[in-house]
Amino acid sequence: MNGTVEQAVQTAFADEWGRIVATLIRRTGNWDLAEECAQEAFAQALVSWRRDGVPARPGAWLTTVAANRALDRIRRGARGAQLLEQLAHDPLAGTGHDGEREMIEDDRLRLMFTCCHPALALEARVALTLRTLTGLTTAEIARAFLVSEQTMAKRLTRARAKIAAAAIPYRVPPPELLVERTGGVLAVLYLLFNEGYLASSGEQPIRAALCAEAIRLARLLCELLPADSEASALLALMLLQHSRRDARVDSAGELVTLEHQDRGRWHRDEIAQASALLGAAGPLAGGPARAGHYRLQAEIALCHVQPRTDWVRVRDLYGLMLEASDSPVVALNHAVAVAMAGDLDAGIALVGELVQRDQLASYHLVHATHADLLRRRGELAAALPAYQRALELAPSPAERSLLRRRISELSGGPC
Amino acid sequence: MKYLQLICIDPQAAGTPEAAQAMAEHVEPWVRDKDARGVRILGKPLDDPANARTVRVRDGRTLISDGPFADTKEFIAGLDILDCESLDEAIEVAAEHPVSWFHAIELRPFAGELEIPAHLDDERLRQLLIPCIDGIPESDEVEQQLRLDIDAYRELVDARGVRVMGGPLAAASTATTVRVRDGKTLLSDGPFVETKEFMAGIDILSCESFDEALELAGAHPLARFHRVEVRRFVDL
């Protein structure tokens, strides 16, 4: 019995936390109060649900309890009377109202845009999104980003204080700002995802949670902004990358490159979902109405999970991406695709140019890629120093270990 | 919400013919437009920062040094006080100012209510006092006493009839810096230049002489623990 109650509270937490906090922020204008009262409502649920059973609509129960807590606190506070008057004038202060339900749906969107407001520091946007929308604790977020809990708490407090003092609006941006600001939200979600996915350091369970939360938030954003094709493309991209999580690392904890992964361990259901999302987005547009960045990335990721990678298509997709950005990383990937699509010499020539660029000189992947392509052309003597340079620059233990293996293969024995 | 809009000049970006032309062409229309919209309460350029004075009082002695409170290559060349719905509106207003296209604009919210005089005569905007905190917080008791002293100080200056308006600013960490580059509005969290000293507020004075403003700066409670910068406003 207790097990099911705990499970019910846990499920409600995952489903309802962000909704409750978002609604309380709208109704009280106080972020700290909203989080504290939401927390108390979940603590109360553990007790009450055990005694009275799980309510039919856990979300509504939790929202009411949290809102009552907030009212109590405000009543007791110094400025209570004044604030209460404001709340009483809020025509939607009641629950169950149709308008209120719509407002509640929008609340999470408001909260997302406010957490990801560009006037906040990027690291604060990420932390605030995790804390208020997913309910990860300050300690958990601190562990995920390798800072002390105290530092993370300070970061969150400072961000909330700025939102209040500088009047960062709690709203879905008006049409003229919507595209740009949505781009900002997507960037935060993708950063969150990559923080978990790339796992350059930190503890595994927390990292996996970051990926899952990023996907959940992207799904929510797609629900709330169904017309935004970049939002659904980002969701597809994350699903495709996440679908390979069990095959990316071998039993010894070593990174496994795509071509050597055990495809039986990929999550086919997630690949199918991503494929459907991209299919629904219609054909890729070129020219001035060209596809967005996440769409192109997702299309490329989709090529990579096919039984045989269509390298010509990958090359063309990177070509489209290069038209829109002069990112050296995109240029590097394009060069690889050129080589893989059949023109090894042209690919090596392109990477050779990139190695000379200042921006990329200290980027380990340029040297590793250069080495890989040289090896494919059979130039082992030239590949070796490039691998060694990559090894000097590689930031993560898993990547360093992969490079050491390559070097030892080339040198014909363990080094 | 009332915001202080600081015109922040990066000397390295100044002096290009392109920048000079944009300022000459677009500042006046910006002022007219924002006044008409009712989002600009007042504003004026400041004299060369080399003519700024910074006042401290230590052991009962008033020490006056040349230059602004923070020794940085970027400097504040003017200010406006904005009245906007939210930070988004203030950002939009700042991004239309040509200074943000070549240099930077810092937006700082005022702390609490800011009293706006019924009649604002441009002629009366003569000197700017910037009480600064130099980064070392005092004990809570001192801080509390300081707040009371500052209230008393404002009453004193009001009684002399030389204070136009002003008030305390929200913490430096609530600042947003706006730059427009390649048609894109770029925001950064925090003041335009990170120094350990930061502005705690502003007071706009209408003293007959700069010396009177220096005297009032010396009488400011923050001068005893921190410092107070004094600048002259100039006509556009």
XYZ file of C-alpha atoms in Angstrom:
651
model
C 0.000 0.000 0.000
C 2.722 2.452 1.063
C 4.659 1.513 -2.027
C 1.815 2.557 -4.291
C 1.312 5.849 -2.444
C 4.979 6.678 -2.780
C 4.826 5.760 -6.419
C 1.734 7.924 -6.913
C 3.508 10.876 -5.290
C 6.559 10.268 -7.450
C 4.498 10.127 -10.633
C 2.600 13.245 -9.616
C 5.922 14.949 -8.936
C 7.212 14.192 -12.420
C 3.931 15.241 -14.057
C 2.801 18.125 -11.916
C 5.735 19.894 -10.280
C 6.343 22.418 -13.052
C 2.628 23.029 -13.517
C 2.074 23.786 -9.826
C 5.111 26.039 -9.490
C 4.204 27.872 -12.706
C 0.653 28.508 -11.556
C 1.694 29.685 -8.090
C 4.240 32.079 -9.604
C 1.523 33.636 -11.742
C -0.844 33.951 -8.826
C 1.604 35.215 -6.190
C 4.431 36.711 -8.228
C 6.840 35.126 -5.748
C 9.208 32.423 -7.020
C 10.568 31.330 -3.661
C 7.107 31.087 -2.151
C 5.882 29.101 -5.151
C 8.667 26.516 -4.870
C 8.426 26.197 -1.100
C 4.653 25.743 -1.149
C 4.836 23.204 -3.972
C 7.387 21.275 -1.924
C 5.141 21.359 1.127
C 2.161 20.152 -0.899
C 4.104 17.042 -1.977
C 5.206 16.404 1.604
C 1.583 16.739 2.685
C 0.498 14.344 -0.079
C 2.710 11.580 1.357
C 0.843 11.847 4.655
C -2.711 12.515 3.440
C -2.745 10.031 0.583
C -1.577 7.277 2.896
C -4.450 8.096 5.229
C -7.206 8.973 2.746
C -6.083 7.253 -0.446
C -4.774 8.810 -3.638
C -7.216 11.471 -4.914
C -8.855 11.060 -8.317
C -7.041 14.105 -9.682
C -3.704 14.304 -7.880
C -2.654 17.432 -9.791
C -5.726 19.407 -8.736
C -5.335 18.206 -5.141
C -1.690 19.284 -5.030
C -2.393 22.656 -6.651
C -5.137 23.426 -4.134
C -2.973 22.442 -1.167
C -0.022 24.439 -2.464
C -2.205 27.478 -3.194
C -3.715 27.327 0.305
C -0.256 27.169 1.825
C 0.726 30.205 -0.189
C -2.349 32.111 0.960
C -1.617 31.233 4.592
C 1.940 32.456 4.299
C 0.944 35.670 2.592
C -1.733 36.326 5.207
C 0.871 35.978 7.924
C 3.444 38.105 6.090
C 4.015 41.807 6.618
C 2.645 42.910 3.271
C -0.006 40.223 3.430
C -3.132 42.368 3.404
C -1.974 44.260 0.357
C -1.012 41.147 -1.581
C -4.222 39.381 -0.649
C -6.203 42.235 -2.053
C -4.388 41.810 -5.361
C -5.123 38.112 -5.331
C -8.779 38.752 -4.558
C -8.968 40.973 -7.609
C -7.540 38.246 -9.780
C -10.700 37.107 -11.575
C -9.150 33.695 -12.117
C -8.098 33.106 -8.537
C -10.613 30.282 -8.237
C -10.051 26.829 -9.686
C -12.063 24.672 -12.022
C -12.839 27.664 -14.232
C -12.349 27.036 -17.972
C -10.267 30.158 -18.362
C -8.181 29.096 -15.398
C -7.423 25.766 -17.027
C -6.161 27.517 -20.133
C -4.107 29.872 -18.000
C -2.573 26.900 -16.214
C -1.529 25.313 -19.505
C 0.082 28.592 -20.522
C 1.729 28.954 -17.131
C 4.344 26.337 -17.889
C 5.104 28.036 -21.170
C 5.371 31.395 -19.374
C 7.683 29.807 -16.864
C 9.877 28.298 -19.593
C 10.275 31.609 -21.388
C 10.989 33.442 -18.151
C 13.576 30.902 -16.957
C 15.285 31.115 -20.356
C 15.180 34.918 -20.596
C 18.314 36.179 -22.367
C 18.938 38.851 -19.711
C 19.853 36.034 -17.308
C 23.281 34.418 -17.474
C 23.205 31.186 -19.476
C 24.206 29.040 -16.504
C 21.430 30.654 -14.460
C 18.885 29.905 -17.199
C 19.836 26.250 -17.184
C 19.741 25.976 -13.399
C 16.459 27.830 -13.070
C 14.818 25.707 -15.766
C 15.829 22.532 -13.961
C 14.830 23.760 -10.530
C 11.450 25.277 -11.329
C 10.244 23.159 -14.231
C 11.521 19.701 -13.411
C 11.844 19.964 -9.647
C 15.411 18.592 -9.494
C 16.764 19.736 -6.132
C 19.447 22.366 -5.813
C 21.834 19.656 -4.574
C 21.132 17.471 -7.625
C 21.642 20.348 -10.052
C 24.853 21.288 -8.254
C 26.137 17.731 -8.655
C 25.233 17.665 -12.344
C 27.210 20.851 -12.988
C 30.052 20.051 -10.610
C 29.680 23.037 -8.355
C 29.001 23.166 -4.636
C 25.403 23.225 -3.468
C 26.055 26.630 -1.942
C 27.274 28.051 -5.265
C 24.244 26.643 -7.060
C 21.867 28.013 -4.401
C 23.473 31.439 -4.796
C 23.116 31.244 -8.573
C 19.407 30.433 -8.274
C 18.776 33.133 -5.678
C 20.546 35.743 -7.761
C 18.516 34.820 -10.858
C 15.202 34.961 -9.000
C 16.194 38.294 -7.447
C 16.960 39.713 -10.870
C 13.648 38.527 -12.299
C 11.838 40.371 -9.501
C 13.989 43.514 -9.258
C 14.422 44.110 -12.996
C 10.812 43.160 -13.863
C 11.600 40.365 -16.288
C 8.054 39.715 -17.495
C 6.290 36.445 -16.668
C 4.729 35.880 -20.039
C 4.829 34.164 -23.381
C 6.678 36.686 -25.595
C 4.646 38.727 -28.086
C 4.747 37.603 -31.758
C 7.651 39.879 -32.733
C 9.889 38.268 -30.099
C 8.475 34.743 -30.170
C 10.750 33.118 -32.755
C 13.920 34.531 -31.261
C 12.948 33.712 -27.683
C 11.795 30.209 -28.620
C 15.241 29.748 -30.133
C 16.643 30.739 -26.747
C 14.516 28.146 -24.942
C 15.566 25.438 -27.415
C 19.215 26.351 -26.916
C 18.860 25.929 -23.151
C 17.117 22.560 -23.553
C 19.780 21.310 -25.959
C 22.550 22.494 -23.671
C 20.847 20.618 -20.833
C 20.651 17.515 -22.976
C 24.272 17.716 -24.080
C 25.433 18.252 -20.540
C 23.990 14.819 -19.832
C 24.815 13.212 -23.174
C 28.425 14.220 -23.625
C 29.207 13.280 -20.038
C 32.601 14.953 -20.007
C 32.555 14.486 -16.255
C 30.222 14.039 -13.328
C 28.126 11.212 -11.998
C 26.307 8.893 -14.387
C 22.798 8.721 -12.838
C 22.488 12.503 -12.674
C 23.719 12.776 -16.250
C 21.108 10.338 -17.513
C 18.459 12.291 -15.607
C 19.504 15.469 -17.418
C 18.922 13.832 -20.814
C 15.552 12.491 -19.746
C 14.457 15.854 -18.325
C 15.594 17.692 -21.448
C 13.518 15.329 -23.577
C 10.520 15.727 -21.287
C 10.747 19.505 -21.484
C 11.153 19.415 -25.263
C 8.062 17.221 -25.478
C 6.187 19.702 -23.322
C 7.344 22.595 -25.497
C 6.113 20.746 -28.607
C 2.742 20.244 -26.958
C 2.522 23.905 -26.009
C 3.857 25.268 -29.304
C 2.643 22.697 -31.838
C 3.331 25.023 -34.779
C 7.023 25.373 -33.998
C 8.903 23.047 -36.346
C 12.278 23.665 -34.724
C 10.890 22.526 -31.357
C 9.764 19.203 -32.812
C 13.041 18.881 -34.732
C 14.974 19.361 -31.494
C 12.851 16.713 -29.800
C 13.564 14.342 -32.693
C 17.284 15.099 -32.502
C 17.425 14.385 -28.779
C 15.432 11.164 -29.190
C 17.797 9.956 -31.903
C 20.905 10.665 -29.856
C 19.358 9.276 -26.686
C 18.222 6.082 -28.485
C 21.864 5.003 -28.728
C 22.680 5.553 -25.039
C 23.093 1.848 -24.189
C 25.393 1.185 -27.127
C 27.620 4.261 -26.831
C 29.651 2.931 -23.942
C 30.908 -0.646 -23.662
C 31.015 -2.793 -20.535
C 34.427 -1.376 -19.660
C 33.049 2.172 -19.808
C 34.828 2.921 -23.097
C 33.188 5.074 -25.773
C 32.140 3.078 -28.830
C 32.036 4.914 -32.155
C 28.864 4.760 -34.196
C 30.102 2.228 -36.754
C 31.103 -0.226 -34.016
C 27.962 0.077 -31.896
C 25.741 -2.939 -31.252
C 22.626 -1.809 -33.090
C 20.551 -4.366 -31.211
C 20.940 -2.162 -28.161
C 19.449 0.919 -29.767
C 15.998 1.955 -28.593
C 13.969 1.381 -31.739
C 10.777 2.942 -30.335
C 12.542 6.255 -29.836
C 14.001 6.144 -33.342
C 10.509 5.494 -34.705
C 9.098 8.464 -32.772
C 11.829 10.745 -34.059
C 11.331 9.522 -37.591
C 7.596 10.211 -37.349
C 8.232 13.726 -36.005
C 10.545 14.500 -38.914
C 8.202 12.898 -41.417
C 5.379 15.117 -40.199
C 7.540 18.192 -40.739
C 7.316 17.802 -44.519
C 10.042 17.947 -47.157
C 13.245 19.871 -46.540
C 13.137 23.360 -47.945
C 16.200 24.953 -49.486
C 16.920 28.545 -50.387
C 15.643 31.449 -48.320
C 12.944 29.340 -46.613
C 15.583 26.818 -45.652
C 15.180 24.331 -42.861
C 16.235 25.275 -39.359
C 19.442 24.155 -37.719
C 17.846 21.523 -35.479
C 15.906 20.101 -38.432
C 19.120 19.581 -40.394
C 20.909 18.079 -37.411
C 17.999 15.734 -36.748
C 17.872 14.663 -40.409
C 21.578 13.855 -40.233
C 21.115 11.906 -37.005
C 18.311 9.994 -38.718
C 20.667 9.033 -41.583
C 23.080 7.626 -39.016
C 20.549 5.207 -37.532
C 19.618 3.656 -40.874
C 20.970 0.162 -41.648
C 23.339 1.852 -44.097
C 24.238 5.519 -43.753
C 23.447 7.475 -46.889
C 26.646 9.563 -46.866
C 25.702 11.531 -49.969
C 22.599 12.780 -48.164
C 24.624 13.510 -45.025
C 27.102 15.484 -47.123
C 24.295 17.506 -48.709
C 22.653 18.172 -45.339
C 25.927 19.479 -43.935
C 26.246 21.543 -47.100
C 22.880 23.173 -46.316
C 24.019 23.771 -42.773
C 27.225 25.438 -43.972
C 25.164 27.883 -46.037
C 23.621 29.197 -42.832
C 26.607 29.119 -40.513
C 30.357 29.421 -40.743
C 30.821 27.255 -37.669
C 34.138 25.421 -37.909
C 32.577 22.354 -36.299
C 29.973 22.168 -39.063
C 32.777 22.583 -41.617
C 34.626 19.677 -40.010
C 31.595 17.407 -40.157
C 30.986 18.429 -43.743
C 34.561 17.472 -44.629
C 34.100 14.042 -43.043
C 30.873 13.515 -44.991
C 32.635 14.475 -48.234
C 35.245 11.814 -47.532
C 32.700 9.180 -46.537
C 30.521 9.933 -49.561
C 33.375 8.654 -51.718
C 35.825 11.497 -52.209
C 38.449 10.718 -49.578
C 41.048 13.050 -51.111
C 38.701 16.046 -51.150
C 37.695 15.294 -47.533
C 41.302 15.134 -46.371
C 42.079 18.363 -48.192
C 39.170 20.118 -46.423
C 40.222 18.866 -42.982
C 43.810 19.847 -43.790
C 42.592 23.427 -44.272
C 40.666 23.344 -40.992
C 43.726 22.179 -39.037
C 45.404 25.434 -40.110
C 42.577 27.587 -38.718
C 43.388 29.273 -35.418
C 39.905 28.668 -33.994
C 40.319 24.938 -34.411
C 44.011 24.420 -33.686
C 43.282 23.361 -30.119
C 40.132 21.349 -30.905
C 40.981 17.680 -30.423
C 38.343 16.409 -32.851
C 39.951 18.178 -35.827
C 43.200 16.330 -35.231
C 41.450 13.036 -34.480
C 39.397 13.349 -37.677
C 42.435 14.257 -39.730
C 44.178 11.189 -38.319
C 41.197 8.899 -39.013
C 40.993 9.980 -42.644
C 44.741 9.678 -43.203
C 44.574 6.177 -41.738
C 41.765 5.299 -44.129
C 43.991 6.409 -47.020
C 46.720 4.171 -45.649
C 49.038 6.968 -44.539
C 49.810 5.527 -41.141
C 52.999 7.524 -40.563
C 51.133 10.796 -41.101
C 48.172 9.675 -38.986
C 50.241 8.946 -35.876
C 51.307 12.527 -34.972
C 47.754 13.758 -35.608
C 46.412 11.153 -33.152
C 49.050 12.190 -30.657
C 48.083 15.866 -30.961
C 44.409 14.888 -30.472
C 45.311 12.884 -27.384
C 47.098 15.882 -25.862
C 43.971 17.996 -26.337
C 41.126 15.547 -25.603
C 39.195 16.602 -22.488
C 37.461 13.406 -21.361
C 38.979 10.149 -20.121
C 36.746 8.093 -22.442
C 37.925 10.020 -25.488
C 41.560 9.832 -24.418
C 41.244 6.113 -23.970
C 39.777 5.697 -27.474
C 42.643 7.709 -28.954
C 45.232 5.677 -27.057
C 43.749 2.525 -28.559
C 44.061 3.998 -32.051
C 47.681 4.984 -31.438
C 48.531 1.562 -30.120
C 46.889 -0.099 -33.165
C 48.970 2.087 -35.476
C 52.177 1.500 -33.567
C 51.502 -2.206 -33.782
C 51.316 -2.884 -30.082
C 50.297 -1.499 -26.704
C 51.984 1.837 -26.001
C 9.215 50.122 -13.462
C 11.872 52.819 -13.575
C 15.239 52.033 -15.119
C 18.472 53.938 -15.277
C 19.823 53.759 -18.821
C 23.572 54.332 -18.808
C 25.291 55.373 -22.009
C 28.518 53.371 -21.875
C 31.269 54.307 -24.269
C 34.034 52.000 -25.342
C 36.767 54.397 -26.504
C 38.097 51.786 -28.921
C 34.806 51.835 -30.812
C 34.430 55.614 -30.647
C 35.583 58.043 -33.251
C 34.833 55.990 -36.339
C 33.053 58.148 -38.911
C 30.293 55.550 -39.039
C 29.604 55.817 -35.302
C 29.777 59.601 -35.339
C 27.310 59.779 -38.194
C 24.865 57.379 -36.528
C 24.952 59.431 -33.315
C 24.447 62.686 -35.191
C 21.542 61.291 -37.147
C 19.709 59.072 -34.685
C 20.056 60.350 -31.114
C 17.647 63.253 -31.514
C 14.890 61.248 -33.215
C 15.315 58.603 -30.494
C 14.790 61.216 -27.780
C 11.761 62.710 -29.539
C 10.195 59.306 -30.119
C 10.745 58.027 -26.568
C 9.470 61.266 -25.042
C 6.356 61.034 -27.196
C 5.816 57.431 -26.129
C 6.198 58.457 -22.516
C 8.938 55.924 -21.788
C 11.679 58.506 -21.206
C 11.435 60.676 -18.114
C 14.645 62.621 -18.586
C 18.128 62.293 -19.946
C 21.272 64.235 -20.678
C 24.872 63.739 -21.720
C 27.683 64.085 -19.179
C 30.905 66.042 -19.348
C 34.206 64.333 -20.180
C 35.030 61.760 -17.469
C 38.436 63.424 -17.082
C 36.558 66.305 -15.429
C 34.827 63.993 -12.948
C 35.760 64.239 -9.269
C 35.502 61.507 -6.678
C 34.966 62.509 -3.071
C 35.808 60.562 0.084
C 35.740 61.629 3.699
C 38.204 59.912 6.003
C 38.875 60.919 9.618
C 36.835 64.053 9.090
C 38.946 65.141 6.101
C 37.462 65.507 2.638
C 39.635 63.956 -0.068
C 38.922 64.797 -3.684
C 40.517 62.877 -6.527
C 40.330 63.361 -10.284
C 38.374 60.999 -12.497
C 35.463 58.603 -12.109
C 34.978 56.093 -9.270
C 36.196 53.122 -11.297
C 39.356 53.286 -13.338
C 38.316 51.589 -16.576
C 38.767 52.434 -20.228
C 34.993 52.318 -20.776
C 33.142 55.278 -19.315
C 29.641 56.614 -18.715
C 28.886 59.422 -21.146
C 25.290 60.132 -20.251
C 22.111 58.737 -18.838
C 18.381 58.549 -19.262
C 15.694 57.536 -16.821
C 13.148 55.242 -18.435
C 9.669 54.293 -17.335
C 8.805 50.915 -18.895
C 6.331 48.098 -18.448
C 9.020 45.482 -18.062
C 12.660 44.752 -18.804
C 11.639 43.615 -22.297
C 10.317 47.077 -23.102
C 13.417 48.750 -21.662
C 15.603 46.456 -23.795
C 13.627 47.366 -26.898
C 14.009 51.082 -26.116
C 17.749 50.722 -25.462
C 18.267 48.684 -28.629
C 16.849 51.574 -30.670
C 19.461 53.969 -29.275
C 22.454 54.291 -31.612
C 24.906 53.963 -28.699
C 23.892 50.313 -28.366
C 24.858 49.751 -32.019
C 28.493 50.736 -31.462
C 29.031 50.740 -27.717
C 26.788 49.454 -24.928
C 23.835 50.499 -22.832
C 23.432 49.298 -19.285
C 19.944 49.046 -17.802
C 19.697 49.150 -14.025
C 16.358 49.048 -12.230
C 15.835 51.520 -9.420
C 15.167 49.993 -6.021
C 11.728 50.862 -4.753
C 9.606 53.794 -5.822
C 11.253 56.689 -7.609
C 9.628 60.053 -7.070
C 9.188 61.982 -10.300
C 8.835 65.769 -9.932
C 5.773 67.266 -11.599
C 7.860 69.714 -13.635
C 11.180 68.654 -15.066
C 13.139 71.577 -16.364
C 16.103 70.488 -18.476
C 17.936 73.617 -17.290
C 17.949 72.252 -13.756
C 19.797 69.029 -14.647
C 23.274 70.286 -13.769
C 25.289 67.800 -11.718
C 25.154 64.090 -11.104
C 26.164 62.481 -7.826
C 26.940 58.783 -7.984
C 27.292 57.258 -4.528
C 29.408 54.128 -5.008
C 30.058 51.105 -2.902
C 33.670 50.099 -3.241
C 33.102 46.431 -2.768
C 33.756 46.017 0.933
C 30.450 45.586 2.750
C 30.192 47.187 6.166
C 28.684 45.483 9.189
C 24.895 45.203 9.259
C 24.698 47.902 11.938
C 26.702 50.318 9.840
C 24.597 49.520 6.766
C 21.408 50.159 8.697
C 22.717 53.416 10.126
C 23.841 54.388 6.601
C 20.334 53.901 5.232
C 18.902 56.193 7.933
C 21.666 58.735 7.339
C 20.971 58.700 3.602
C 17.288 59.430 4.198
C 18.252 62.345 6.443
C 20.779 63.513 3.841
C 18.149 63.529 1.084
C 15.870 65.649 3.286
C 18.709 68.070 3.862
C 19.421 68.426 0.146
C 15.718 68.729 -0.616
C 15.477 71.527 1.935
C 18.146 73.424 0.039
C 16.034 73.022 -3.067
C 18.881 71.649 -5.189
C 17.877 67.991 -5.603
C 15.998 67.364 -8.855
C 15.453 63.651 -8.422
C 17.243 60.394 -7.708
C 17.204 57.289 -5.620
C 18.877 54.016 -4.799
C 19.508 51.433 -7.533
C 18.847 47.702 -7.295
C 21.951 45.523 -6.858
C 24.529 45.540 -9.663
C 23.678 41.880 -10.297
C 20.255 42.952 -11.594
C 21.821 44.983 -14.418
C 21.486 44.000 -18.069
C 23.839 45.245 -20.775
C 22.425 45.729 -24.255
C 24.448 45.683 -27.460
C 23.134 45.518 -30.995
C 25.455 43.905 -33.519
C 24.570 42.879 -37.087
C 20.949 43.765 -36.373
C 20.772 41.362 -33.435
C 20.113 42.436 -29.863
C 22.712 40.842 -27.610
C 22.163 40.858 -23.875
C 24.543 40.154 -21.075
C 23.781 39.668 -17.429
C 25.398 42.276 -15.211
C 26.965 45.745 -15.540
C 28.809 46.835 -18.714
C 32.107 46.578 -16.960
C 32.769 44.353 -13.993
C 34.618 46.224 -11.282
C 34.630 45.729 -7.567
C 33.126 49.211 -7.184
C 29.518 49.641 -8.149
C 26.892 52.393 -8.282
C 24.526 52.360 -5.323
C 22.243 55.085 -6.633
C 22.125 58.459 -8.320
C 21.122 61.977 -7.356
C 20.604 64.705 -9.929
C 21.371 68.163 -8.567
C 20.770 71.732 -9.702
C 23.543 73.455 -7.764
C 24.697 76.919 -8.840
C 28.321 75.798 -8.852
C 30.298 72.563 -9.190
C 31.912 73.356 -5.826
C 28.522 73.271 -4.141
C 27.928 69.837 -5.671
C 31.335 68.693 -4.364
C 30.375 69.940 -0.924
C 27.122 67.982 -1.053
C 29.033 64.902 -2.207
C 31.272 65.269 0.853
C 28.192 65.482 3.062
C 26.797 62.245 1.601
C 26.897 59.468 4.225
C 28.458 57.012 1.754
C 31.451 59.358 1.345
C 32.501 58.411 4.883
C 32.722 54.676 4.093
C 32.864 54.448 0.312
C 32.994 57.291 -2.242
C 30.849 59.629 -4.269
C 31.535 60.591 -7.872
C 30.486 64.023 -9.112
C 29.882 64.741 -12.810
C 28.615 67.721 -14.762
C 25.768 67.421 -17.229
C 26.276 69.137 -20.576
C 23.795 70.203 -23.231
C 23.118 67.856 -26.102
